PDB file of C-alpha atoms and ligand atoms in Angstrom:
ATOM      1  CA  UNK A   1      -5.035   7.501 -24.334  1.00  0.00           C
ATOM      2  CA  UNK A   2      -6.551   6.275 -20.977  1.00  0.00           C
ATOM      3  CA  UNK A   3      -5.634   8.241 -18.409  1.00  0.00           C
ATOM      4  CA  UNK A   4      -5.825   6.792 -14.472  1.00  0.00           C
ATOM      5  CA  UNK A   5      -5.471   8.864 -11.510  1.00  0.00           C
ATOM      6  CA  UNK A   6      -3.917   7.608  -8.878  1.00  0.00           C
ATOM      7  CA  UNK A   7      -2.608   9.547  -4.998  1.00  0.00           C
ATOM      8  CA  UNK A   8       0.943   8.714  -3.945  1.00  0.00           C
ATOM      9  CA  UNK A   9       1.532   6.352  -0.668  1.00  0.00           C
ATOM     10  CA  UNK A  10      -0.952   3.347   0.161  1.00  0.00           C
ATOM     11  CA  UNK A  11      -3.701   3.589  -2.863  1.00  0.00           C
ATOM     12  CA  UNK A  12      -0.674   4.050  -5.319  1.00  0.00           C
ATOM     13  CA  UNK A  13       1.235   0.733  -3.769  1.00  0.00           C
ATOM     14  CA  UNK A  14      -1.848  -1.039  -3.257  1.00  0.00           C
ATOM     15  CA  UNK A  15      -3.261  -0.047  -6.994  1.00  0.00           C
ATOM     16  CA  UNK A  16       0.392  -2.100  -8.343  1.00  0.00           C
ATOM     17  CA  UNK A  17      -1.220  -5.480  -8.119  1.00  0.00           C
ATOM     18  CA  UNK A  18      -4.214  -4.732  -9.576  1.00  0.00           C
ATOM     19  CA  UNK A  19      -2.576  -2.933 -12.674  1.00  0.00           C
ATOM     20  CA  UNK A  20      -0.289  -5.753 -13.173  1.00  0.00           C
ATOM     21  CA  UNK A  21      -3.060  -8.522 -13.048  1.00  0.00           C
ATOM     22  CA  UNK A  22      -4.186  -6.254 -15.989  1.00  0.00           C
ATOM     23  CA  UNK A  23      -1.016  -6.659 -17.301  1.00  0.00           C
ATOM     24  CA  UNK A  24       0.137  -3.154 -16.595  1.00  0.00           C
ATOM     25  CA  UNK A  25       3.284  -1.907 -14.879  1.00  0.00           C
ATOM     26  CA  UNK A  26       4.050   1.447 -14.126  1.00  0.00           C
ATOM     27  CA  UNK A  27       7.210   2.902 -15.469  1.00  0.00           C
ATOM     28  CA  UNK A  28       8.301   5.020 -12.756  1.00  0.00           C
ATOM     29  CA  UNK A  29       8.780   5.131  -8.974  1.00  0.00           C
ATOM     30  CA  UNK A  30       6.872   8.297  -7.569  1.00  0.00           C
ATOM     31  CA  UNK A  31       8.667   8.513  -4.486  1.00  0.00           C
ATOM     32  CA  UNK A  32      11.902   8.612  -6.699  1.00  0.00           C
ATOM     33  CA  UNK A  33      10.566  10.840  -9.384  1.00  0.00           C
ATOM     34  CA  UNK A  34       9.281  14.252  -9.290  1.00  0.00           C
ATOM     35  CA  UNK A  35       6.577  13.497 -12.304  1.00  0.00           C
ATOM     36  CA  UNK A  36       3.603  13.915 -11.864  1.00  0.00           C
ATOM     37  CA  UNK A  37       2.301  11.924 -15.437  1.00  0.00           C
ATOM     38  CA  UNK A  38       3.595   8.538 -15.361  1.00  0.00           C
ATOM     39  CA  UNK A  39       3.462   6.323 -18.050  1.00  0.00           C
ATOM     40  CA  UNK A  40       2.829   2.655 -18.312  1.00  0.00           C
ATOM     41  CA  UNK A  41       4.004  -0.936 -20.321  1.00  0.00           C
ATOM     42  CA  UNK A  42       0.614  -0.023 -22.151  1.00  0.00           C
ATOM     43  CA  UNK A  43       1.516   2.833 -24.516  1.00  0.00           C
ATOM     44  CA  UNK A  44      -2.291   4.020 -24.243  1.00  0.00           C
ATOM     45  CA  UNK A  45      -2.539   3.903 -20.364  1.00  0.00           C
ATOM     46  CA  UNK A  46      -0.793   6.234 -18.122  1.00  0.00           C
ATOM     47  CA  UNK A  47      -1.258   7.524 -14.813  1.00  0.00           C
ATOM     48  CA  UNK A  48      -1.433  11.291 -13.560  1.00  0.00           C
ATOM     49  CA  UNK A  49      -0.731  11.464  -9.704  1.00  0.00           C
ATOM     50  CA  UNK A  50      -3.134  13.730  -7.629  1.00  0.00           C
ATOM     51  CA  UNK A  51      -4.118  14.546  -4.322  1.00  0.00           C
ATOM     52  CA  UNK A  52      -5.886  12.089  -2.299  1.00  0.00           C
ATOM     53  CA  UNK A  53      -8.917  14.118  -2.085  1.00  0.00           C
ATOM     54  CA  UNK A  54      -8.210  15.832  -5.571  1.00  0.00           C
ATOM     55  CA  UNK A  55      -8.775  12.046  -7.537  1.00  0.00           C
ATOM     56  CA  UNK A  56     -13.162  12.508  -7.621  1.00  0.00           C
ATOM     57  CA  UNK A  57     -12.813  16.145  -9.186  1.00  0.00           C
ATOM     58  CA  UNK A  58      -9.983  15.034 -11.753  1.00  0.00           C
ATOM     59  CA  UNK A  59     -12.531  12.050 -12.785  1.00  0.00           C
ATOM     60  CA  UNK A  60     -15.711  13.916 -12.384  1.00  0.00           C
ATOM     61  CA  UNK A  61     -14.275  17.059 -15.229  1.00  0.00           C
ATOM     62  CA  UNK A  62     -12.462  14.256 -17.008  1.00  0.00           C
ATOM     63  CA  UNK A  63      -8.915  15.728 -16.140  1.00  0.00           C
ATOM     64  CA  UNK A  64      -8.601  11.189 -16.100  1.00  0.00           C
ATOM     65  CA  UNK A  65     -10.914   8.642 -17.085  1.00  0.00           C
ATOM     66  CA  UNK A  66     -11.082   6.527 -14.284  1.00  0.00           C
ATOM     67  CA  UNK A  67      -8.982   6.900 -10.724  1.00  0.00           C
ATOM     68  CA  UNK A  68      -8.916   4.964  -7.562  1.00  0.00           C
ATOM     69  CA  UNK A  69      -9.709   7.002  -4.442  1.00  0.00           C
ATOM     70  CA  UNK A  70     -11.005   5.799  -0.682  1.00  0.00           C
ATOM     71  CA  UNK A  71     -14.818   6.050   0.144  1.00  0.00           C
ATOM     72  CA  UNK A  72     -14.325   8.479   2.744  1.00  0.00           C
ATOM     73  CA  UNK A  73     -12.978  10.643  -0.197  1.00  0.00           C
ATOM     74  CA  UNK A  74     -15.903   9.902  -2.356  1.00  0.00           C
ATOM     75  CA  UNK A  75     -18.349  10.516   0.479  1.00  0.00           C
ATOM     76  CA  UNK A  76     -17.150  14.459   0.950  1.00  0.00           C
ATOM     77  CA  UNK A  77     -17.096  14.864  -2.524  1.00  0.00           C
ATOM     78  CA  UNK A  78     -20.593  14.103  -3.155  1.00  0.00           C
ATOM     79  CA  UNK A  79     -22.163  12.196  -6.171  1.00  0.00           C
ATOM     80  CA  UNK A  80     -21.023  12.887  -9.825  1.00  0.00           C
ATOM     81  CA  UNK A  81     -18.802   9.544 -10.322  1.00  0.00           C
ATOM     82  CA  UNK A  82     -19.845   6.384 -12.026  1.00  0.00           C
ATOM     83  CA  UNK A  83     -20.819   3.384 -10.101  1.00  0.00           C
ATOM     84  CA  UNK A  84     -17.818   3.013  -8.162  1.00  0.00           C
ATOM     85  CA  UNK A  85     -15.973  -0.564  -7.993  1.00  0.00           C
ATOM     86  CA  UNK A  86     -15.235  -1.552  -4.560  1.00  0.00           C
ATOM     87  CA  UNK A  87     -11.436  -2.492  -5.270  1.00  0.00           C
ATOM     88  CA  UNK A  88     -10.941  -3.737  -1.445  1.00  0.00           C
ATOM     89  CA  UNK A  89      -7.545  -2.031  -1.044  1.00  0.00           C
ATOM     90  CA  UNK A  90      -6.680   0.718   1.550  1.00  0.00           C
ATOM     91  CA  UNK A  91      -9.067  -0.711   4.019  1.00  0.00           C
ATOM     92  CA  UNK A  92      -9.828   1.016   7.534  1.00  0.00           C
ATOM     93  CA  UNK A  93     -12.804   2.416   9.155  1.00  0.00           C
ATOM     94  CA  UNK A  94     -14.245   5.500   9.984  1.00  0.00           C
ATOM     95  CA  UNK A  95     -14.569   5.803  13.567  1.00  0.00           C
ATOM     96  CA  UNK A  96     -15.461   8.459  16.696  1.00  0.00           C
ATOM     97  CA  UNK A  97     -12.773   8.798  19.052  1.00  0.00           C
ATOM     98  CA  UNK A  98     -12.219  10.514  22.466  1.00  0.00           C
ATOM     99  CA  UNK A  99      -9.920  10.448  26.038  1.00  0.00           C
ATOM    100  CA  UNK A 100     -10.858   7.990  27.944  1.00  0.00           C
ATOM    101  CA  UNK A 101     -11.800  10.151  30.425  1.00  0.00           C
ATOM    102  CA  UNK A 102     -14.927  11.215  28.450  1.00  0.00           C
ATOM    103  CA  UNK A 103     -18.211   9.442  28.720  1.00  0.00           C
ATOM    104  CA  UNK A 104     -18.994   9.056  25.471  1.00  0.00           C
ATOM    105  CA  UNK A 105     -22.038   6.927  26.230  1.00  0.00           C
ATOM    106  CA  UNK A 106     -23.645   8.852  28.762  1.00  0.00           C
ATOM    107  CA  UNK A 107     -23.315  12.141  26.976  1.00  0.00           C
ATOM    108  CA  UNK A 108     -25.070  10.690  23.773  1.00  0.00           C
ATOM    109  CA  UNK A 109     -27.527   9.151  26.051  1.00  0.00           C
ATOM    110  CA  UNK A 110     -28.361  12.614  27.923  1.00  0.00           C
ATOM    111  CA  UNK A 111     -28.931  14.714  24.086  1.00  0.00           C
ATOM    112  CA  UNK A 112     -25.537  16.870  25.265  1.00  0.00           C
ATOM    113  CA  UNK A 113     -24.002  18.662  22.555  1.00  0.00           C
ATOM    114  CA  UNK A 114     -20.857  17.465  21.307  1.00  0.00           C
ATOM    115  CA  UNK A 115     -18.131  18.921  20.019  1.00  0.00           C
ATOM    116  CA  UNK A 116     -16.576  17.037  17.457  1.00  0.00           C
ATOM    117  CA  UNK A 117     -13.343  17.942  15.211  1.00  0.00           C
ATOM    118  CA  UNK A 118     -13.041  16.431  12.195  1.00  0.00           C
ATOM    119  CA  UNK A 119     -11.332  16.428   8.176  1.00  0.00           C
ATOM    120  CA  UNK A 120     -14.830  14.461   7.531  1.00  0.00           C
ATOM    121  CA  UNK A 121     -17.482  16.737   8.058  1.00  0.00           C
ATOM    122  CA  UNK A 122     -19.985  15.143   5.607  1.00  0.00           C
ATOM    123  CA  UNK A 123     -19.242  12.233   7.100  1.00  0.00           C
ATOM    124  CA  UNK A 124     -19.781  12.993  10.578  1.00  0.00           C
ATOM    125  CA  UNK A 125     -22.726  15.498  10.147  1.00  0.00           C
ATOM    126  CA  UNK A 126     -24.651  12.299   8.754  1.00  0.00           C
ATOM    127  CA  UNK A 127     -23.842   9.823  10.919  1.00  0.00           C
ATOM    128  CA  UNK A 128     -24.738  12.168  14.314  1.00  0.00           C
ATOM    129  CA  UNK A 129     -27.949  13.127  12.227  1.00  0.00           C
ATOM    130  CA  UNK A 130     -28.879   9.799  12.114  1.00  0.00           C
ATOM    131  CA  UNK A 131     -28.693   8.754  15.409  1.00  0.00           C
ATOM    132  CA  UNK A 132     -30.268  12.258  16.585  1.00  0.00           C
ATOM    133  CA  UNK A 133     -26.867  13.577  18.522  1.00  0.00           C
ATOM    134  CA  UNK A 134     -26.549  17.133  18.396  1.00  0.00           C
ATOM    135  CA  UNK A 135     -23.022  18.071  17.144  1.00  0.00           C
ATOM    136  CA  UNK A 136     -20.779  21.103  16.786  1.00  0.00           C
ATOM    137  CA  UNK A 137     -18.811  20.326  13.991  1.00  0.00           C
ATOM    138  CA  UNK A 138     -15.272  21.851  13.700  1.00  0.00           C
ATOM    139  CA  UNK A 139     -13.303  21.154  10.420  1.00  0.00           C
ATOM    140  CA  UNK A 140      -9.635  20.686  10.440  1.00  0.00           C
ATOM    141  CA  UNK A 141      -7.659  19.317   7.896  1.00  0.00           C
ATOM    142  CA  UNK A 142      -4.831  17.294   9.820  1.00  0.00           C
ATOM    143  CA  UNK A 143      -3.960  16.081  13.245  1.00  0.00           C
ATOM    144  CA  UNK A 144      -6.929  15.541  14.738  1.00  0.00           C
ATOM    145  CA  UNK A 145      -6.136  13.801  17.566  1.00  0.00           C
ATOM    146  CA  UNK A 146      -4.701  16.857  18.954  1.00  0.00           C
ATOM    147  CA  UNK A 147      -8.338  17.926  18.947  1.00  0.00           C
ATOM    148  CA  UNK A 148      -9.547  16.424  21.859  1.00  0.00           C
ATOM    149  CA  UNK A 149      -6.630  17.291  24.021  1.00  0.00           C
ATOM    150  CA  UNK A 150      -6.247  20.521  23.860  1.00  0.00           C
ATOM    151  CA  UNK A 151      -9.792  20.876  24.866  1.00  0.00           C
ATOM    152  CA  UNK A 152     -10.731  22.161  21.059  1.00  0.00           C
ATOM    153  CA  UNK A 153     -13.056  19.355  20.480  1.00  0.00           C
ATOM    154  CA  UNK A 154     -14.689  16.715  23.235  1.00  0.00           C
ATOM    155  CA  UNK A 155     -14.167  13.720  20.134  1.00  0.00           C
ATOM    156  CA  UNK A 156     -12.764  13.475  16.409  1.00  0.00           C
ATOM    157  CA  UNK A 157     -13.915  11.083  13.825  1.00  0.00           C
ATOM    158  CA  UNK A 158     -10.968  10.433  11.888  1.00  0.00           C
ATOM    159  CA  UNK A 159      -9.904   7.160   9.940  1.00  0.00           C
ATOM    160  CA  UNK A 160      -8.044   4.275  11.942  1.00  0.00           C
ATOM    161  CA  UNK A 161      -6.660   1.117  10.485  1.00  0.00           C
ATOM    162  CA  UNK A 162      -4.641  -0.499  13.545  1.00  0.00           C
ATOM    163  CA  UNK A 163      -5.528   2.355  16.136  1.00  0.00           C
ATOM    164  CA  UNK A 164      -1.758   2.873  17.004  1.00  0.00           C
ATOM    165  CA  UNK A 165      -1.904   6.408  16.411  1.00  0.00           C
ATOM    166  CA  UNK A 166      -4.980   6.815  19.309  1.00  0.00           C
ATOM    167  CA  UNK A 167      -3.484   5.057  21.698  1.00  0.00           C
ATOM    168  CA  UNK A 168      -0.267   6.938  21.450  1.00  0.00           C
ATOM    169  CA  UNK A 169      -2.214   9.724  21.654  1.00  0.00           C
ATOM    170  CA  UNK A 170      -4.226   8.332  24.965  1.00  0.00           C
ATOM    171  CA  UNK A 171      -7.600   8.268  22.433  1.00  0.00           C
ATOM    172  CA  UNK A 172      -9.896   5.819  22.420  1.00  0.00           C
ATOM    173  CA  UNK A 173     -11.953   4.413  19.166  1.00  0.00           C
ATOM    174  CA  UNK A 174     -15.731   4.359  20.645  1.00  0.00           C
ATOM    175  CA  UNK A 175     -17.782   4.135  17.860  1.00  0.00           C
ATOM    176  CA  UNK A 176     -17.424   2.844  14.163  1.00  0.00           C
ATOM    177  CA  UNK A 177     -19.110   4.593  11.971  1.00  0.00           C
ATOM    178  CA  UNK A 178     -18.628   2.508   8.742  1.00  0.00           C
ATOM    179  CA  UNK A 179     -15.837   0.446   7.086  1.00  0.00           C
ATOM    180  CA  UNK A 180     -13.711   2.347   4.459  1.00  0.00           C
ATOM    181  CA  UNK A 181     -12.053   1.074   1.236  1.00  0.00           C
ATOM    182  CA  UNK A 182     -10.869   2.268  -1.941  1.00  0.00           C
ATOM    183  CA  UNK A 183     -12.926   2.384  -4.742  1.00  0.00           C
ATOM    184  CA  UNK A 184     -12.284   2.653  -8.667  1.00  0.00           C
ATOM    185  CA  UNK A 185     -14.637   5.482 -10.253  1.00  0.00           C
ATOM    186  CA  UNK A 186     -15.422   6.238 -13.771  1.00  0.00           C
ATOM    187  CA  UNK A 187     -15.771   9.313 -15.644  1.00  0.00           C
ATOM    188  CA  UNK A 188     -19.181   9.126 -17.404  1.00  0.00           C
ATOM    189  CA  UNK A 189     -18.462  10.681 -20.906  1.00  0.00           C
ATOM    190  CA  UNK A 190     -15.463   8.754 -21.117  1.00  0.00           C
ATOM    191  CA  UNK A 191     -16.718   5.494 -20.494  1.00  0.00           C
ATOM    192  CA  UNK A 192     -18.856   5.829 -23.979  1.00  0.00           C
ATOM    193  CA  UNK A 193     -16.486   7.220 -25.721  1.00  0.00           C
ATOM    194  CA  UNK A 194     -13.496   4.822 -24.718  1.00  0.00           C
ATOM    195  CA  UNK A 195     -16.031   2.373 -24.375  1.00  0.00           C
ATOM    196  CA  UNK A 196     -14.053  -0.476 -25.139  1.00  0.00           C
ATOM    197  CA  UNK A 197     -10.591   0.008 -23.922  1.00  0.00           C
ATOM    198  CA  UNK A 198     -11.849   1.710 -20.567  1.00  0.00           C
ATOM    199  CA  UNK A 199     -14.612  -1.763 -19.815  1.00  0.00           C
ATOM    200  CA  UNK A 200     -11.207  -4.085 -20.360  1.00  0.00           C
ATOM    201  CA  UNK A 201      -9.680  -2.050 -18.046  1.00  0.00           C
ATOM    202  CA  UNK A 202     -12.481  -2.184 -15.440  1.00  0.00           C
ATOM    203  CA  UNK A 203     -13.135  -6.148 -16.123  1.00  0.00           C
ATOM    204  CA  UNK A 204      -9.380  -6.660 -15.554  1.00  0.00           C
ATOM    205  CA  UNK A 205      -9.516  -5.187 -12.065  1.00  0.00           C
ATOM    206  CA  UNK A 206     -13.183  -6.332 -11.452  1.00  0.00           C
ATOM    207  CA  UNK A 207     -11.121  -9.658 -12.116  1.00  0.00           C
ATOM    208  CA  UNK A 208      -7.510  -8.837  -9.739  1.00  0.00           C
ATOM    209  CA  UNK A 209     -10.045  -8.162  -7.351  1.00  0.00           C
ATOM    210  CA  UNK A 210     -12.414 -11.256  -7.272  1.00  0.00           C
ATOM    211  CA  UNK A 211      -9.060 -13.071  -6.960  1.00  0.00           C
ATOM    212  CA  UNK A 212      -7.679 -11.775  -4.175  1.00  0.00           C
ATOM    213  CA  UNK A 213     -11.082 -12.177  -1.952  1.00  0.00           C
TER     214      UNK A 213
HETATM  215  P1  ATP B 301      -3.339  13.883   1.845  1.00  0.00           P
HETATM  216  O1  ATP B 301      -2.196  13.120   2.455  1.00  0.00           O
HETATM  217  O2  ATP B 301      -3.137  14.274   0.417  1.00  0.00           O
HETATM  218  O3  ATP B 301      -3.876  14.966   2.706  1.00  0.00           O
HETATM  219  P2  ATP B 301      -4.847  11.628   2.645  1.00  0.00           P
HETATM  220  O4  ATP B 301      -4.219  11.725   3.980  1.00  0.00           O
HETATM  221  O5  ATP B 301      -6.331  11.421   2.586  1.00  0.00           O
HETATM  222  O6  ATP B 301      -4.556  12.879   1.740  1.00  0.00           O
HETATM  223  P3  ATP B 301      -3.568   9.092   2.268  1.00  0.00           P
HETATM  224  O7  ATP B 301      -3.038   9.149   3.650  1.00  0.00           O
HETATM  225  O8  ATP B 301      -2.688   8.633   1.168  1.00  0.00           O
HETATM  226  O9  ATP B 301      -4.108  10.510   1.806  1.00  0.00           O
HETATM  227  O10 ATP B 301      -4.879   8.217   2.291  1.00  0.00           O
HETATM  228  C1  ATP B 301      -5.504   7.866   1.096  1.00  0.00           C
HETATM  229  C2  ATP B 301      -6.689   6.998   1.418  1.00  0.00           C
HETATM  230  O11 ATP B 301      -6.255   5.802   2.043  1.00  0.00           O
HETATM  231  C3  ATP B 301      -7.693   7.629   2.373  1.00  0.00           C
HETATM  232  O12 ATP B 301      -8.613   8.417   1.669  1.00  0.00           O
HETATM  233  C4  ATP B 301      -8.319   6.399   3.011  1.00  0.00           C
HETATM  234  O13 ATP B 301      -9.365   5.888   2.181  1.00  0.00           O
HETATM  235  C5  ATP B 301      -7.177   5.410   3.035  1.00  0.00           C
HETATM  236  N1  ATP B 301      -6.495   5.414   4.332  1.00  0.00           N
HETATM  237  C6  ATP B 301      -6.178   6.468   5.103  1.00  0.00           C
HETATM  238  N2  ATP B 301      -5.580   6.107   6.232  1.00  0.00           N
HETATM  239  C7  ATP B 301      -5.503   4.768   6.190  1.00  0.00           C
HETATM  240  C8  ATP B 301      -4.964   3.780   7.053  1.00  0.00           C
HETATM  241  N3  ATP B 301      -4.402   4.100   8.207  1.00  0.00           N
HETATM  242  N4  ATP B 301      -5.027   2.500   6.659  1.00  0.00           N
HETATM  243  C9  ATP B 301      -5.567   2.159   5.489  1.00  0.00           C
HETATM  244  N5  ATP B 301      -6.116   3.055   4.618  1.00  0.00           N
HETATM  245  C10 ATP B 301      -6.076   4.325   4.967  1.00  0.00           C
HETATM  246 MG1   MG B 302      -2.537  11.040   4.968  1.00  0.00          MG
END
């Protein structure tokens, strides 16, 4: 049995193609069903359904064999996962945002410490290392962009894909900090001992997704 873990919403709807093109279909509709094991037209494929940020430690202890989860994910989980295949679904960025009435510029330029809320602390603690900004990070696990106006936080890096949700919220993006897509990762011991059934699988979607560039 091959077992694939998947997260409801986008990387579950965008994962559909790239099952099919490997000639699998899924036999139930999570947002009908309450199941959380879901199996497939491939009696030796099915697909467990796990938190977004859940999908790296289910692969990692080899609670699934392979599952498809977003590099931000992957990049606060740390390393542990098998050469990840970019699968070029779910695609945003990772981004800084703030109100426009903060000078974002200026107070990177003068070495001020920022205060910056954020699900993504990994992420962020990195990216203001590397550019030699001094940060206060403050983890939150959900609505950031009430962060910065409330006076919590002075900016938020958070994900963005059209940037609707700052601008209702009177944000603006002012720095990317790296482009974001889903990836497909690989549990380790499984991969030699399903060898064979598990590299089809990974050639078919290395495939789906060579097609669709
Ligand atoms: P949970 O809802 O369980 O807290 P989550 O919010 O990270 O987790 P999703 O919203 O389903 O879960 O996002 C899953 C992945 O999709 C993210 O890890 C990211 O890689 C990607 N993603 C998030 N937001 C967007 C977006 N607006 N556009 C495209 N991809 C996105
Ligand atoms: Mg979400």
């Amino acid at each position: 049995m091959i077992t694939l873990a998947l997260s409801k919403g986008r990387i579950f709807e965008d994962s559909l193609p790239l099952l099919a093109a490997a000639g699998i279909e899924v036999l139930e509709d999570p947002e009908k069903s309450r199941k959380l094991i879901i199996g497939t037209t491939r009696p030796d494929v099915r697909v467990v359904l796990v938190r977004a940020s859940d999908v790296p430690t289910y692969v990692q202890h080899g609670g699934a064999d392979l599952g498809v989860a977003g590099l931000d994910v992957l990049l606060e989980h740390g390393d542990g996962l098998y050469r990840p295949l970019d699968l070029r679904i779910a695609r945003c960025r990772m981004s800084v945002a703030t109100r426009a009435d903060f000078d974002y510029a200026s107070a990177v330029r003068q070495g001020a410490r920022i205060r910056v809320a954020t699900k993504y602390t990994q992420i962020a603690r990195q990216h203001f290392a590397a550019k030699g900004v001094h940060v206060d990070l403050i983890k939150l696990y959900g609505s950031m962009e009430l962060a910065p106006l409330t006076g919590l936080a002075d900016a938020i890096v958070d994900l963005v894909s059209t940037g609707s949700t700052l601008k209702a919220n009177q944000l603006v993006e002012v720095e990317k900090i790296m482009d974001i897509s889903s990836r497909l990762v690989v549990n380790p011991a499984a991969l030699k001992l399903k060898r064979a059934p598990l590299r089809a699988l990974i050639d078919a979607f290395e495939q789906a997704v060579e097609s669709r560039a």
